[in-house]
Amino acid sequence: MLYVIGIGPGGLDMMTYQAREAIEQADVIVGYKTYTHLIKALVGDKPVIKTGMCKELERCQAALELAQNGKTVALVSSGDAGIYGMAGLILELVSKQDWYVDVKVIPGMTASIAAGAVLGAPLMHDFCHISLSDLLTPWPVIEKRIQAAADADFVICFYNPRSRGREGHLRRAFELMAPYKAPTTPVGIVKEAGRRKQQHWLTTLEAMDFELVDMRTLVVVGNQSTYVDNGLMVTPRGYQV
Ligand code: SAH
């Protein structure tokens, strides 16, 4: 049995009961170092197979092999496993293999939901997720999606907004949105949502400080009705108030 588990954005209090139970039932835990560390208290003395970043394929293959050998395996991803996580890769590998393995995907709170609550209610109207990582997606495709989402006036949540070697991507994304979104459009920045070191800032499209952003940050750009009041970012749904 292989559980593919989204453990939520941070602490144990943001994990679903289902995820908790699956981790408790598992014989072995597989995951990226940071995430296995976040759930240490639940893992106890179970064996943990940790791998570093960019070792996704090895991690998934190891998890599948253990499950095939009769173990109950918990493969953990941060946030939701089906959003830039491991769930898709596991199911792709399973569909390529001729033996059967029981896979259950367990949902988790994705970073945008946690960040939205920190900022107020910015995701009340239609929104989308765009990852600025071009490791697996060609950069021209990402640019096209940013423009289309801005043109359609979506609230946009940027995942993977910055890393070493990709410093300019978020700045470029802001340039691409400029023709469609007003310079005063509210922007919320949440670093380490749901974790002990959580921090957040509110700014605008024109005043954005790109230096605040790293790979543990989520950036939420409002739509044309989003406003900030009392330190909270709100996207009206359309109620007459
Ligand atoms: N599966 C994860 C996303 C993995 S992609 C999920 O559903 O949340 C990694 C990106 O997610 C990071 O670069 C960052 O943009 C965002 N992220 C993940 N956890 C976060 C957190 N606790 N606070 C802010 N952003 C986070």
Tab-separated table of N, CA and C and ligand atoms in Angstrom, residues 9-10 35 77-85 108-112 115 158-162 190-195 214-219, ligand 1:
chain	number	residue	atom	x	y	z
A	9	PRO	N	1.147	22.859	4.854
A	9	PRO	CA	2.248	23.785	4.639
A	9	PRO	C	3.290	23.832	5.754
A	10	GLY	N	2.922	23.329	6.930
A	10	GLY	CA	3.880	23.530	8.029
A	10	GLY	C	3.667	22.561	9.145
A	35	TYR	N	10.591	18.033	4.754
A	35	TYR	CA	9.232	17.622	5.086
A	35	TYR	C	9.216	16.518	6.134
A	77	SER	N	4.652	14.784	0.791
A	77	SER	CA	4.942	16.029	0.055
A	77	SER	C	4.447	17.167	0.928
A	78	SER	N	5.010	18.350	0.771
A	78	SER	CA	4.467	19.491	1.512
A	78	SER	C	3.180	19.956	0.834
A	79	GLY	N	2.353	20.656	1.568
A	79	GLY	CA	1.110	21.183	1.003
A	79	GLY	C	0.222	20.048	0.535
A	80	ASP	N	-0.179	20.082	-0.714
A	80	ASP	CA	-0.952	19.005	-1.318
A	80	ASP	C	-0.038	18.242	-2.274
A	81	ALA	N	-0.118	16.909	-2.225
A	81	ALA	CA	0.779	16.091	-3.045
A	81	ALA	C	0.442	16.169	-4.532
A	82	GLY	N	-0.783	16.623	-4.824
A	82	GLY	CA	-1.202	16.717	-6.221
A	82	GLY	C	-0.967	18.099	-6.820
A	83	ILE	N	-0.374	19.011	-6.055
A	83	ILE	CA	-0.077	20.352	-6.576
A	83	ILE	C	1.438	20.555	-6.529
A	84	TYR	N	2.067	20.461	-7.671
A	84	TYR	CA	3.533	20.509	-7.799
A	84	TYR	C	4.193	19.549	-6.785
A	85	GLY	N	3.522	18.410	-6.561
A	85	GLY	CA	4.048	17.435	-5.590
A	85	GLY	C	4.334	16.107	-6.264
A	108	GLY	N	-3.872	17.552	1.071
A	108	GLY	CA	-3.309	18.417	2.109
A	108	GLY	C	-3.606	19.862	1.773
A	109	MET	N	-3.408	20.736	2.731
A	109	MET	CA	-3.651	22.162	2.490
A	109	MET	C	-2.486	22.747	1.691
A	110	THR	N	-2.803	23.193	0.483
A	110	THR	CA	-1.741	23.745	-0.354
A	110	THR	C	-1.340	25.145	0.146
A	111	ALA	N	-0.138	25.576	-0.238
A	111	ALA	CA	0.426	26.832	0.280
A	111	ALA	C	-0.482	28.039	0.029
A	112	SER	N	-1.171	28.068	-1.126
A	112	SER	CA	-1.984	29.251	-1.427
A	112	SER	C	-3.133	29.415	-0.435
A	115	ALA	N	-1.597	30.674	2.802
A	115	ALA	CA	-1.162	32.066	2.621
A	115	ALA	C	-2.375	32.992	2.509
A	158	PHE	N	1.687	32.830	-7.125
A	158	PHE	CA	2.947	32.360	-7.715
A	158	PHE	C	3.654	31.397	-6.763
A	159	TYR	N	3.840	30.167	-7.246
A	159	TYR	CA	4.639	29.162	-6.541
A	159	TYR	C	6.047	29.211	-7.124
A	160	ASN	N	7.001	28.685	-6.373
A	160	ASN	CA	8.406	28.651	-6.814
A	160	ASN	C	8.831	30.016	-7.390
A	161	PRO	N	8.638	31.098	-6.631
A	161	PRO	CA	8.837	32.424	-7.214
A	161	PRO	C	10.302	32.809	-7.415
A	162	ARG	N	11.173	32.135	-6.721
A	162	ARG	CA	12.571	32.563	-6.838
A	162	ARG	C	13.511	31.466	-6.341
A	190	VAL	N	3.827	35.876	1.429
A	190	VAL	CA	3.835	35.096	2.670
A	190	VAL	C	5.009	34.120	2.634
A	191	LYS	N	5.854	34.251	3.637
A	191	LYS	CA	7.019	33.367	3.726
A	191	LYS	C	6.765	32.344	4.821
A	192	GLU	N	7.026	31.078	4.536
A	192	GLU	CA	6.893	29.988	5.519
A	192	GLU	C	5.510	29.975	6.185
A	193	ALA	N	4.478	30.031	5.394
A	193	ALA	CA	3.101	30.002	5.919
A	193	ALA	C	2.893	28.778	6.807
A	194	GLY	N	2.297	29.004	7.952
A	194	GLY	CA	1.958	27.902	8.858
A	194	GLY	C	3.126	27.352	9.647
A	195	ARG	N	4.302	27.961	9.467
A	195	ARG	CA	5.476	27.470	10.198
A	195	ARG	C	5.871	28.480	11.270
A	214	ASP	N	11.779	34.375	-1.452
A	214	ASP	CA	12.692	33.249	-1.705
A	214	ASP	C	11.849	32.020	-2.046
A	215	MET	N	12.466	30.847	-2.033
A	215	MET	CA	11.742	29.643	-2.469
A	215	MET	C	10.737	29.142	-1.442
A	216	ARG	N	10.754	29.721	-0.239
A	216	ARG	CA	9.763	29.292	0.758
A	216	ARG	C	8.631	30.311	0.846
A	217	THR	N	8.457	31.059	-0.243
A	217	THR	CA	7.510	32.172	-0.244
A	217	THR	C	6.430	31.960	-1.296
A	218	LEU	N	5.231	32.419	-0.961
A	218	LEU	CA	4.149	32.418	-1.929
A	218	LEU	C	3.745	33.867	-2.180
A	219	VAL	N	3.533	34.222	-3.432
A	219	VAL	CA	3.183	35.603	-3.797
A	219	VAL	C	1.775	35.609	-4.388
B	1	SAH	N1	2.947	20.787	-3.010
B	1	SAH	C1	3.203	22.118	-2.472
B	1	SAH	C2	3.900	23.026	-3.469
B	1	SAH	C3	5.310	22.585	-3.842
B	1	SAH	S1	6.100	23.726	-4.900
B	1	SAH	C4	1.887	22.752	-2.019
B	1	SAH	O1	0.811	22.236	-2.353
B	1	SAH	O2	1.937	23.755	-1.298
B	1	SAH	C5	7.075	24.624	-3.737
B	1	SAH	C6	6.595	26.037	-3.605
B	1	SAH	O3	5.405	26.071	-2.829
B	1	SAH	C7	7.538	26.972	-2.868
B	1	SAH	O4	8.531	27.502	-3.741
B	1	SAH	C8	6.611	28.056	-2.371
B	1	SAH	O5	6.297	28.960	-3.405
B	1	SAH	C9	5.351	27.266	-2.063
B	1	SAH	N2	5.258	26.878	-0.635
B	1	SAH	C10	5.239	25.643	-0.139
B	1	SAH	N3	5.086	25.665	1.215
B	1	SAH	C11	5.008	26.969	1.557
B	1	SAH	C12	4.833	27.658	2.789
B	1	SAH	N4	4.711	26.994	3.955
B	1	SAH	N5	4.786	29.010	2.784
B	1	SAH	C13	4.879	29.691	1.607
B	1	SAH	N6	5.046	29.095	0.410
B	1	SAH	C14	5.110	27.753	0.387
